[in-house]
Amino acid sequence: VAGPLLRNNRQTTDSSSLEGHYVGVYFSAHWCPPCRSLTRVLVESYRIIKESGQKFEIVFVSADRSEESFKQYFSEMPWLAVPYSDEARRSRLNRLYGIQGIPTLILLDTDGRVITRQGRVEVLNDPECRLFPWHPRPVLELSESNAVQLHEGPCLVLFVDAEEEGELEPAKELIQPIAEKLVAKYKAKEEETPLLFFVAGEDDMSDSLRDYTNLPEAVPLLTILDMSARAKYVRDVEEITPAVVEQFVSDFLAEKLKPEPI
C-alpha cells in the first residue's frame, strides 16, 4: 500500500498515515452489483467503527474499467484509495493478496499482517461491528453467508443431528480445542492454518453441501472437503470423539488419507 493515497475530496495523503491502524484493503468496482451492495453496508460499518474510537482505515483498490467510473464510485466512499492512475500498484496488490474475485475485503492488523480475508462475510454477519477486527473464529457454524469459505482451502465439516439454534454447541465444543491448537501452531510459524473448521446441522445449506459433494446421509459424519482439488475424505463412525477428530486431522495433514472424488 506504500505511496500516496487519495481522499474523495481529491486531496492526497501518504500511506504512513495508516501506521497504528487496522486497515481494510477493499477490492471492488462500480460495474459489479455485489460490490455496490457491499459498499453501502461497509460505509455504515466504517462509521460505526470510527465513532467507537478504533483506529481504522479502508483503502479502496479499484477494478473499475475507466477513471471516470472510479471517480464516480469513489465519490460514495468516505475512506482512502490507491490512485486509479497507479495501475502498477493496484496490480501488485491484487497479486500480493491473490485476488480471484470481487468484492474482497482483507483486514490487516496494526503491523500489516492479515487478520482475515473474509471481511465481506464478517461485515455482512456483524452489522453492529461488535466482533471487529474480526479475528477468525476457530470453528464456524455453516451458513449461507460463510459457505463461500469452503472454497478457500481444505475444510473439516462435522455434520450433526441439529435442527434448532443452540444444538450445534456440543459439536463446536468437541472440535474447538483441536481447531484452536492448530491455529496457534501455525500462527506461531506465521503461516495460514491449513484447515478451516465447520459444524453443520440439518438445514437447506447442509443438504445442498451433501448433495454437491455426494456425501452419505449419516449423522454424525466427519469429513474434510477440499473443493479446489475436488476431493473429500470421510470418517463415518458411530461416535465422534476428540481423539477420533484429532487422529483424522493428523492423518490428513500427514497425507495419509486416501481422497475420494467430489
PDB file of C-alpha atoms in Angstrom:
ATOM      1  CA  VAL A   1       0.000   0.000   0.000  1.00  0.00           C
ATOM      2  CA  ALA A   2       3.066   2.240   0.376  1.00  0.00           C
ATOM      3  CA  GLY A   3       2.833   5.511  -1.536  1.00  0.00           C
ATOM      4  CA  PRO A   4       0.336   8.350  -1.975  1.00  0.00           C
ATOM      5  CA  LEU A   5      -3.350   7.688  -1.293  1.00  0.00           C
ATOM      6  CA  LEU A   6      -6.379   9.694  -2.389  1.00  0.00           C
ATOM      7  CA  ARG A   7      -9.237  11.118  -0.385  1.00  0.00           C
ATOM      8  CA  ASN A   8     -12.507  11.628  -2.217  1.00  0.00           C
ATOM      9  CA  ASN A   9     -12.092  15.414  -1.903  1.00  0.00           C
ATOM     10  CA  ARG A  10      -9.117  14.911  -4.296  1.00  0.00           C
ATOM     11  CA  GLN A  11      -6.549  15.671  -1.617  1.00  0.00           C
ATOM     12  CA  THR A  12      -3.747  13.158  -1.126  1.00  0.00           C
ATOM     13  CA  THR A  13      -2.204  11.669   1.984  1.00  0.00           C
ATOM     14  CA  ASP A  14       0.730   9.341   2.439  1.00  0.00           C
ATOM     15  CA  SER A  15       0.386   5.693   3.381  1.00  0.00           C
ATOM     16  CA  SER A  16       2.409   6.470   6.520  1.00  0.00           C
ATOM     17  CA  SER A  17      -0.860   7.901   7.914  1.00  0.00           C
ATOM     18  CA  LEU A  18      -2.039   4.273   8.248  1.00  0.00           C
ATOM     19  CA  GLU A  19       0.580   3.426  10.885  1.00  0.00           C
ATOM     20  CA  GLY A  20      -1.000   2.098  14.066  1.00  0.00           C
ATOM     21  CA  HIS A  21      -4.321   1.495  12.291  1.00  0.00           C
ATOM     22  CA  TYR A  22      -6.286  -1.593  11.427  1.00  0.00           C
ATOM     23  CA  VAL A  23      -6.620  -1.452   7.641  1.00  0.00           C
ATOM     24  CA  GLY A  24      -9.232  -2.884   5.317  1.00  0.00           C
ATOM     25  CA  VAL A  25      -7.919  -3.367   1.771  1.00  0.00           C
ATOM     26  CA  TYR A  26     -11.059  -3.226  -0.364  1.00  0.00           C
ATOM     27  CA  PHE A  27     -11.016  -4.667  -3.888  1.00  0.00           C
ATOM     28  CA  SER A  28     -14.159  -3.511  -5.661  1.00  0.00           C
ATOM     29  CA  ALA A  29     -15.621  -1.923  -8.808  1.00  0.00           C
ATOM     30  CA  HIS A  30     -18.690   0.105  -9.762  1.00  0.00           C
ATOM     31  CA  TRP A  31     -19.686  -2.262 -12.600  1.00  0.00           C
ATOM     32  CA  CYS A  32     -20.101  -5.134 -10.097  1.00  0.00           C
ATOM     33  CA  PRO A  33     -23.566  -5.163  -8.393  1.00  0.00           C
ATOM     34  CA  PRO A  34     -22.439  -7.220  -5.344  1.00  0.00           C
ATOM     35  CA  CYS A  35     -19.637  -4.672  -4.854  1.00  0.00           C
ATOM     36  CA  ARG A  36     -22.071  -1.750  -4.802  1.00  0.00           C
ATOM     37  CA  SER A  37     -24.290  -3.602  -2.315  1.00  0.00           C
ATOM     38  CA  LEU A  38     -21.334  -4.321  -0.020  1.00  0.00           C
ATOM     39  CA  THR A  39     -20.089  -0.723  -0.271  1.00  0.00           C
ATOM     40  CA  ARG A  40     -23.405   0.572   1.092  1.00  0.00           C
ATOM     41  CA  VAL A  41     -23.094  -1.743   4.114  1.00  0.00           C
ATOM     42  CA  LEU A  42     -19.388  -1.040   4.520  1.00  0.00           C
ATOM     43  CA  VAL A  43     -19.923   2.740   4.669  1.00  0.00           C
ATOM     44  CA  GLU A  44     -22.125   2.217   7.746  1.00  0.00           C
ATOM     45  CA  SER A  45     -19.656  -0.275   9.302  1.00  0.00           C
ATOM     46  CA  TYR A  46     -16.834   2.218   8.747  1.00  0.00           C
ATOM     47  CA  ARG A  47     -18.830   4.954  10.501  1.00  0.00           C
ATOM     48  CA  ILE A  48     -19.639   2.689  13.482  1.00  0.00           C
ATOM     49  CA  ILE A  49     -16.008   1.596  13.920  1.00  0.00           C
ATOM     50  CA  LYS A  50     -14.607   5.125  13.608  1.00  0.00           C
ATOM     51  CA  GLU A  51     -17.181   6.523  16.061  1.00  0.00           C
ATOM     52  CA  SER A  52     -16.245   3.811  18.577  1.00  0.00           C
ATOM     53  CA  GLY A  53     -12.748   5.333  18.696  1.00  0.00           C
ATOM     54  CA  GLN A  54     -10.951   2.465  16.955  1.00  0.00           C
ATOM     55  CA  LYS A  55      -8.023   3.335  14.697  1.00  0.00           C
ATOM     56  CA  PHE A  56      -9.332   2.004  11.402  1.00  0.00           C
ATOM     57  CA  GLU A  57      -8.965   2.933   7.757  1.00  0.00           C
ATOM     58  CA  ILE A  58     -10.015   1.407   4.451  1.00  0.00           C
ATOM     59  CA  VAL A  59      -8.003   1.574   1.226  1.00  0.00           C
ATOM     60  CA  PHE A  60     -10.017   1.091  -1.968  1.00  0.00           C
ATOM     61  CA  VAL A  61      -8.220  -0.779  -4.766  1.00  0.00           C
ATOM     62  CA  SER A  62     -10.303  -0.211  -7.879  1.00  0.00           C
ATOM     63  CA  ALA A  63     -11.106  -2.734 -10.588  1.00  0.00           C
ATOM     64  CA  ASP A  64     -13.123  -0.137 -12.498  1.00  0.00           C
ATOM     65  CA  ARG A  65     -12.817  -0.029 -16.261  1.00  0.00           C
ATOM     66  CA  SER A  66     -12.210   3.714 -16.545  1.00  0.00           C
ATOM     67  CA  GLU A  67     -11.038   6.598 -14.413  1.00  0.00           C
ATOM     68  CA  GLU A  68     -14.468   8.188 -14.780  1.00  0.00           C
ATOM     69  CA  SER A  69     -16.156   5.106 -13.256  1.00  0.00           C
ATOM     70  CA  PHE A  70     -13.564   5.078 -10.494  1.00  0.00           C
ATOM     71  CA  LYS A  71     -14.236   8.734  -9.638  1.00  0.00           C
ATOM     72  CA  GLN A  72     -17.998   8.213  -9.636  1.00  0.00           C
ATOM     73  CA  TYR A  73     -17.749   5.153  -7.362  1.00  0.00           C
ATOM     74  CA  PHE A  74     -15.100   6.626  -5.064  1.00  0.00           C
ATOM     75  CA  SER A  75     -17.275   9.717  -4.505  1.00  0.00           C
ATOM     76  CA  GLU A  76     -19.611   7.430  -2.482  1.00  0.00           C
ATOM     77  CA  MET A  77     -16.784   6.294  -0.176  1.00  0.00           C
ATOM     78  CA  PRO A  78     -15.552   8.112   2.969  1.00  0.00           C
ATOM     79  CA  TRP A  79     -12.151   6.370   3.028  1.00  0.00           C
ATOM     80  CA  LEU A  80      -8.885   6.316   1.029  1.00  0.00           C
ATOM     81  CA  ALA A  81      -7.958   4.866  -2.362  1.00  0.00           C
ATOM     82  CA  VAL A  82      -4.921   3.896  -4.371  1.00  0.00           C
ATOM     83  CA  PRO A  83      -4.902   6.365  -7.302  1.00  0.00           C
ATOM     84  CA  TYR A  84      -6.552   4.836 -10.372  1.00  0.00           C
ATOM     85  CA  SER A  85      -3.624   6.028 -12.489  1.00  0.00           C
ATOM     86  CA  ASP A  86      -1.224   3.917 -10.391  1.00  0.00           C
ATOM     87  CA  GLU A  87      -2.043   0.706 -12.237  1.00  0.00           C
ATOM     88  CA  ALA A  88       1.226  -0.963 -11.234  1.00  0.00           C
ATOM     89  CA  ARG A  89       0.440  -0.615  -7.528  1.00  0.00           C
ATOM     90  CA  ARG A  90      -3.150  -1.808  -7.988  1.00  0.00           C
ATOM     91  CA  SER A  91      -1.907  -4.889  -9.906  1.00  0.00           C
ATOM     92  CA  ARG A  92       0.754  -5.552  -7.288  1.00  0.00           C
ATOM     93  CA  LEU A  93      -1.849  -5.533  -4.501  1.00  0.00           C
ATOM     94  CA  ASN A  94      -4.072  -7.927  -6.463  1.00  0.00           C
ATOM     95  CA  ARG A  95      -1.131 -10.304  -6.881  1.00  0.00           C
ATOM     96  CA  LEU A  96       0.054  -9.928  -3.289  1.00  0.00           C
ATOM     97  CA  TYR A  97      -3.318 -10.947  -1.858  1.00  0.00           C
ATOM     98  CA  GLY A  98      -4.176 -13.460  -4.598  1.00  0.00           C
ATOM     99  CA  ILE A  99      -7.441 -11.733  -5.501  1.00  0.00           C
ATOM    100  CA  GLN A 100      -9.590 -14.012  -7.642  1.00  0.00           C
ATOM    101  CA  GLY A 101     -12.916 -12.219  -7.431  1.00  0.00           C
ATOM    102  CA  ILE A 102     -14.599  -9.059  -6.170  1.00  0.00           C
ATOM    103  CA  PRO A 103     -15.755  -7.725  -3.813  1.00  0.00           C
ATOM    104  CA  THR A 104     -12.957  -8.790  -1.472  1.00  0.00           C
ATOM    105  CA  LEU A 105     -12.194  -7.077   1.834  1.00  0.00           C
ATOM    106  CA  ILE A 106      -8.955  -8.063   3.561  1.00  0.00           C
ATOM    107  CA  LEU A 107      -8.397  -6.950   7.160  1.00  0.00           C
ATOM    108  CA  LEU A 108      -4.855  -6.181   8.318  1.00  0.00           C
ATOM    109  CA  ASP A 109      -3.690  -5.710  11.892  1.00  0.00           C
ATOM    110  CA  THR A 110      -1.691  -2.704  13.070  1.00  0.00           C
ATOM    111  CA  ASP A 111       1.531  -4.401  11.890  1.00  0.00           C
ATOM    112  CA  GLY A 112       0.148  -5.067   8.415  1.00  0.00           C
ATOM    113  CA  ARG A 113      -0.440  -8.806   8.938  1.00  0.00           C
ATOM    114  CA  VAL A 114      -3.587 -10.397   7.555  1.00  0.00           C
ATOM    115  CA  ILE A 115      -6.308 -10.919  10.180  1.00  0.00           C
ATOM    116  CA  THR A 116      -8.885 -12.260   7.747  1.00  0.00           C
ATOM    117  CA  ARG A 117      -9.521 -12.472   4.029  1.00  0.00           C
ATOM    118  CA  GLN A 118     -13.236 -12.803   4.759  1.00  0.00           C
ATOM    119  CA  GLY A 119     -14.025  -9.181   5.566  1.00  0.00           C
ATOM    120  CA  ARG A 120     -17.041  -9.291   3.266  1.00  0.00           C
ATOM    121  CA  VAL A 121     -18.599 -12.177   5.213  1.00  0.00           C
ATOM    122  CA  GLU A 122     -17.744 -10.561   8.565  1.00  0.00           C
ATOM    123  CA  VAL A 123     -19.243  -7.175   7.662  1.00  0.00           C
ATOM    124  CA  LEU A 124     -22.475  -8.767   6.456  1.00  0.00           C
ATOM    125  CA  ASN A 125     -22.735 -11.084   9.502  1.00  0.00           C
ATOM    126  CA  ASP A 126     -21.839  -8.423  12.076  1.00  0.00           C
ATOM    127  CA  PRO A 127     -23.618  -5.179  11.081  1.00  0.00           C
ATOM    128  CA  GLU A 128     -23.025  -3.645  14.520  1.00  0.00           C
ATOM    129  CA  CYS A 129     -19.282  -4.453  14.277  1.00  0.00           C
ATOM    130  CA  ARG A 130     -19.222  -5.987  17.752  1.00  0.00           C
ATOM    131  CA  LEU A 131     -16.568  -8.530  16.737  1.00  0.00           C
ATOM    132  CA  PHE A 132     -14.285  -6.038  14.951  1.00  0.00           C
ATOM    133  CA  PRO A 133     -11.443  -6.546  13.881  1.00  0.00           C
ATOM    134  CA  TRP A 134     -12.930  -9.938  13.073  1.00  0.00           C
ATOM    135  CA  HIS A 135     -10.180 -12.320  14.125  1.00  0.00           C
ATOM    136  CA  PRO A 136     -11.037 -15.732  12.662  1.00  0.00           C
ATOM    137  CA  ARG A 137     -13.125 -17.891  14.961  1.00  0.00           C
ATOM    138  CA  PRO A 138     -11.670 -21.398  15.263  1.00  0.00           C
ATOM    139  CA  VAL A 139     -14.994 -23.113  14.455  1.00  0.00           C
ATOM    140  CA  LEU A 140     -17.813 -21.730  12.316  1.00  0.00           C
ATOM    141  CA  GLU A 141     -21.429 -22.801  12.074  1.00  0.00           C
ATOM    142  CA  LEU A 142     -22.058 -23.438   8.385  1.00  0.00           C
ATOM    143  CA  SER A 143     -24.415 -20.857   6.888  1.00  0.00           C
ATOM    144  CA  GLU A 144     -25.252 -19.356   3.518  1.00  0.00           C
ATOM    145  CA  SER A 145     -23.139 -16.294   4.240  1.00  0.00           C
ATOM    146  CA  ASN A 146     -19.943 -18.153   5.216  1.00  0.00           C
ATOM    147  CA  ALA A 147     -20.250 -21.107   2.817  1.00  0.00           C
ATOM    148  CA  VAL A 148     -18.005 -19.190   0.390  1.00  0.00           C
ATOM    149  CA  GLN A 149     -15.128 -20.041   2.756  1.00  0.00           C
ATOM    150  CA  LEU A 150     -15.459 -23.702   1.791  1.00  0.00           C
ATOM    151  CA  HIS A 151     -13.644 -22.702  -1.401  1.00  0.00           C
ATOM    152  CA  GLU A 152     -10.746 -21.049   0.461  1.00  0.00           C
ATOM    153  CA  GLY A 153      -8.974 -24.351   1.112  1.00  0.00           C
ATOM    154  CA  PRO A 154      -9.477 -27.715   2.847  1.00  0.00           C
ATOM    155  CA  CYS A 155     -12.280 -27.623   5.429  1.00  0.00           C
ATOM    156  CA  LEU A 156     -13.199 -30.056   8.164  1.00  0.00           C
ATOM    157  CA  VAL A 157     -17.001 -30.258   8.380  1.00  0.00           C
ATOM    158  CA  LEU A 158     -18.704 -32.148  11.197  1.00  0.00           C
ATOM    159  CA  PHE A 159     -22.338 -32.892  10.286  1.00  0.00           C
ATOM    160  CA  VAL A 160     -24.577 -33.489  13.311  1.00  0.00           C
ATOM    161  CA  ASP A 161     -28.251 -34.055  14.070  1.00  0.00           C
ATOM    162  CA  ALA A 162     -29.213 -30.481  14.964  1.00  0.00           C
ATOM    163  CA  GLU A 163     -32.183 -28.521  13.660  1.00  0.00           C
ATOM    164  CA  GLU A 164     -32.641 -25.867  16.353  1.00  0.00           C
ATOM    165  CA  GLU A 165     -30.377 -22.940  17.186  1.00  0.00           C
ATOM    166  CA  GLY A 166     -28.008 -23.848  20.003  1.00  0.00           C
ATOM    167  CA  GLU A 167     -27.999 -27.565  19.224  1.00  0.00           C
ATOM    168  CA  LEU A 168     -24.693 -27.168  17.385  1.00  0.00           C
ATOM    169  CA  GLU A 169     -22.890 -26.011  20.543  1.00  0.00           C
ATOM    170  CA  PRO A 170     -21.840 -29.505  21.768  1.00  0.00           C
ATOM    171  CA  ALA A 171     -20.342 -30.234  18.322  1.00  0.00           C
ATOM    172  CA  LYS A 172     -18.467 -26.913  18.361  1.00  0.00           C
ATOM    173  CA  GLU A 173     -17.166 -27.591  21.870  1.00  0.00           C
ATOM    174  CA  LEU A 174     -15.948 -31.023  20.748  1.00  0.00           C
ATOM    175  CA  ILE A 175     -13.755 -29.757  17.914  1.00  0.00           C
ATOM    176  CA  GLN A 176     -12.912 -26.275  19.223  1.00  0.00           C
ATOM    177  CA  PRO A 177      -9.797 -27.279  21.255  1.00  0.00           C
ATOM    178  CA  ILE A 178      -8.397 -29.143  18.230  1.00  0.00           C
ATOM    179  CA  ALA A 179      -9.045 -26.166  15.953  1.00  0.00           C
ATOM    180  CA  GLU A 180      -7.527 -23.705  18.460  1.00  0.00           C
ATOM    181  CA  LYS A 181      -4.426 -25.857  18.860  1.00  0.00           C
ATOM    182  CA  LEU A 182      -3.916 -25.996  15.079  1.00  0.00           C
ATOM    183  CA  VAL A 183      -4.476 -22.238  14.655  1.00  0.00           C
ATOM    184  CA  ALA A 184      -1.952 -21.482  17.441  1.00  0.00           C
ATOM    185  CA  LYS A 185       0.628 -23.848  15.949  1.00  0.00           C
ATOM    186  CA  TYR A 186       0.558 -22.189  12.531  1.00  0.00           C
ATOM    187  CA  LYS A 187       0.219 -18.665  13.907  1.00  0.00           C
ATOM    188  CA  ALA A 188       3.487 -19.223  15.797  1.00  0.00           C
ATOM    189  CA  LYS A 189       5.096 -20.064  12.450  1.00  0.00           C
ATOM    190  CA  GLU A 190       3.398 -17.001  10.867  1.00  0.00           C
ATOM    191  CA  GLU A 191       1.641 -19.304   8.423  1.00  0.00           C
ATOM    192  CA  GLU A 192      -2.013 -19.626   7.471  1.00  0.00           C
ATOM    193  CA  THR A 193      -3.879 -22.527   9.089  1.00  0.00           C
ATOM    194  CA  PRO A 194      -4.075 -25.356   6.538  1.00  0.00           C
ATOM    195  CA  LEU A 195      -7.593 -26.360   7.606  1.00  0.00           C
ATOM    196  CA  LEU A 196     -10.806 -24.480   8.412  1.00  0.00           C
ATOM    197  CA  PHE A 197     -13.350 -25.994  10.814  1.00  0.00           C
ATOM    198  CA  PHE A 198     -17.144 -26.046  10.477  1.00  0.00           C
ATOM    199  CA  VAL A 199     -20.082 -27.683  12.180  1.00  0.00           C
ATOM    200  CA  ALA A 200     -23.256 -28.239  10.176  1.00  0.00           C
ATOM    201  CA  GLY A 201     -26.768 -29.126  11.324  1.00  0.00           C
ATOM    202  CA  GLU A 202     -29.739 -30.302   9.323  1.00  0.00           C
ATOM    203  CA  ASP A 203     -30.864 -27.470   7.089  1.00  0.00           C
ATOM    204  CA  ASP A 204     -31.031 -26.499   3.417  1.00  0.00           C
ATOM    205  CA  MET A 205     -27.382 -25.350   3.353  1.00  0.00           C
ATOM    206  CA  SER A 206     -26.129 -28.656   4.765  1.00  0.00           C
ATOM    207  CA  ASP A 207     -28.393 -30.619   2.422  1.00  0.00           C
ATOM    208  CA  SER A 208     -27.047 -28.691  -0.583  1.00  0.00           C
ATOM    209  CA  LEU A 209     -23.459 -29.331   0.501  1.00  0.00           C
ATOM    210  CA  ARG A 210     -24.118 -33.050   0.989  1.00  0.00           C
ATOM    211  CA  ASP A 211     -25.758 -33.257  -2.444  1.00  0.00           C
ATOM    212  CA  TYR A 212     -22.975 -31.310  -4.159  1.00  0.00           C
ATOM    213  CA  THR A 213     -20.220 -33.431  -2.602  1.00  0.00           C
ATOM    214  CA  ASN A 214     -22.210 -36.695  -2.763  1.00  0.00           C
ATOM    215  CA  LEU A 215     -21.897 -37.425   0.959  1.00  0.00           C
ATOM    216  CA  PRO A 216     -23.891 -40.121   2.775  1.00  0.00           C
ATOM    217  CA  GLU A 217     -26.880 -39.042   4.887  1.00  0.00           C
ATOM    218  CA  ALA A 218     -25.361 -40.410   8.106  1.00  0.00           C
ATOM    219  CA  VAL A 219     -25.083 -38.280  11.263  1.00  0.00           C
ATOM    220  CA  PRO A 220     -22.756 -37.687  12.896  1.00  0.00           C
ATOM    221  CA  LEU A 221     -20.470 -37.559   9.880  1.00  0.00           C
ATOM    222  CA  LEU A 222     -16.883 -36.301   9.966  1.00  0.00           C
ATOM    223  CA  THR A 223     -15.496 -35.032   6.672  1.00  0.00           C
ATOM    224  CA  ILE A 224     -12.715 -32.970   5.158  1.00  0.00           C
ATOM    225  CA  LEU A 225     -13.692 -31.268   1.901  1.00  0.00           C
ATOM    226  CA  ASP A 226     -11.128 -29.805  -0.495  1.00  0.00           C
ATOM    227  CA  MET A 227     -13.214 -28.062  -3.144  1.00  0.00           C
ATOM    228  CA  SER A 228     -10.305 -26.784  -5.245  1.00  0.00           C
ATOM    229  CA  ALA A 229      -8.870 -30.313  -5.509  1.00  0.00           C
ATOM    230  CA  ARG A 230     -12.402 -31.739  -5.871  1.00  0.00           C
ATOM    231  CA  ALA A 231     -11.534 -34.241  -3.151  1.00  0.00           C
ATOM    232  CA  LYS A 232     -13.247 -35.431   0.017  1.00  0.00           C
ATOM    233  CA  TYR A 233     -12.202 -37.512   2.995  1.00  0.00           C
ATOM    234  CA  VAL A 234     -14.902 -39.226   5.075  1.00  0.00           C
ATOM    235  CA  ARG A 235     -14.752 -40.753   8.550  1.00  0.00           C
ATOM    236  CA  ASP A 236     -18.089 -42.478   9.144  1.00  0.00           C
ATOM    237  CA  VAL A 237     -18.039 -43.773  12.725  1.00  0.00           C
ATOM    238  CA  GLU A 238     -20.802 -44.283  15.282  1.00  0.00           C
ATOM    239  CA  GLU A 239     -19.283 -41.925  17.835  1.00  0.00           C
ATOM    240  CA  ILE A 240     -17.228 -38.818  17.124  1.00  0.00           C
ATOM    241  CA  THR A 241     -14.781 -38.200  19.977  1.00  0.00           C
ATOM    242  CA  PRO A 242     -11.979 -35.635  20.284  1.00  0.00           C
ATOM    243  CA  ALA A 243      -9.477 -38.472  19.744  1.00  0.00           C
ATOM    244  CA  VAL A 244     -11.206 -39.501  16.504  1.00  0.00           C
ATOM    245  CA  VAL A 245     -11.166 -35.906  15.211  1.00  0.00           C
ATOM    246  CA  GLU A 246      -7.559 -35.321  16.236  1.00  0.00           C
ATOM    247  CA  GLN A 247      -6.391 -38.511  14.501  1.00  0.00           C
ATOM    248  CA  PHE A 248      -8.396 -37.643  11.374  1.00  0.00           C
ATOM    249  CA  VAL A 249      -6.812 -34.165  11.206  1.00  0.00           C
ATOM    250  CA  SER A 250      -3.339 -35.545  11.895  1.00  0.00           C
ATOM    251  CA  ASP A 251      -3.672 -38.190   9.168  1.00  0.00           C
ATOM    252  CA  PHE A 252      -4.946 -35.595   6.685  1.00  0.00           C
ATOM    253  CA  LEU A 253      -2.064 -33.190   7.339  1.00  0.00           C
ATOM    254  CA  ALA A 254       0.408 -36.084   7.044  1.00  0.00           C
ATOM    255  CA  GLU A 255      -1.215 -37.022   3.693  1.00  0.00           C
ATOM    256  CA  LYS A 256      -2.082 -40.488   4.991  1.00  0.00           C
ATOM    257  CA  LEU A 257      -5.731 -40.366   3.895  1.00  0.00           C
ATOM    258  CA  LYS A 258      -6.928 -41.531   0.508  1.00  0.00           C
ATOM    259  CA  PRO A 259      -9.119 -38.935  -1.220  1.00  0.00           C
ATOM    260  CA  GLU A 260     -12.439 -39.727  -2.866  1.00  0.00           C
ATOM    261  CA  PRO A 261     -13.575 -37.573  -5.791  1.00  0.00           C
ATOM    262  CA  ILE A 262     -16.243 -34.910  -5.271  1.00  0.00           C
TER     263      ILE A 262
END
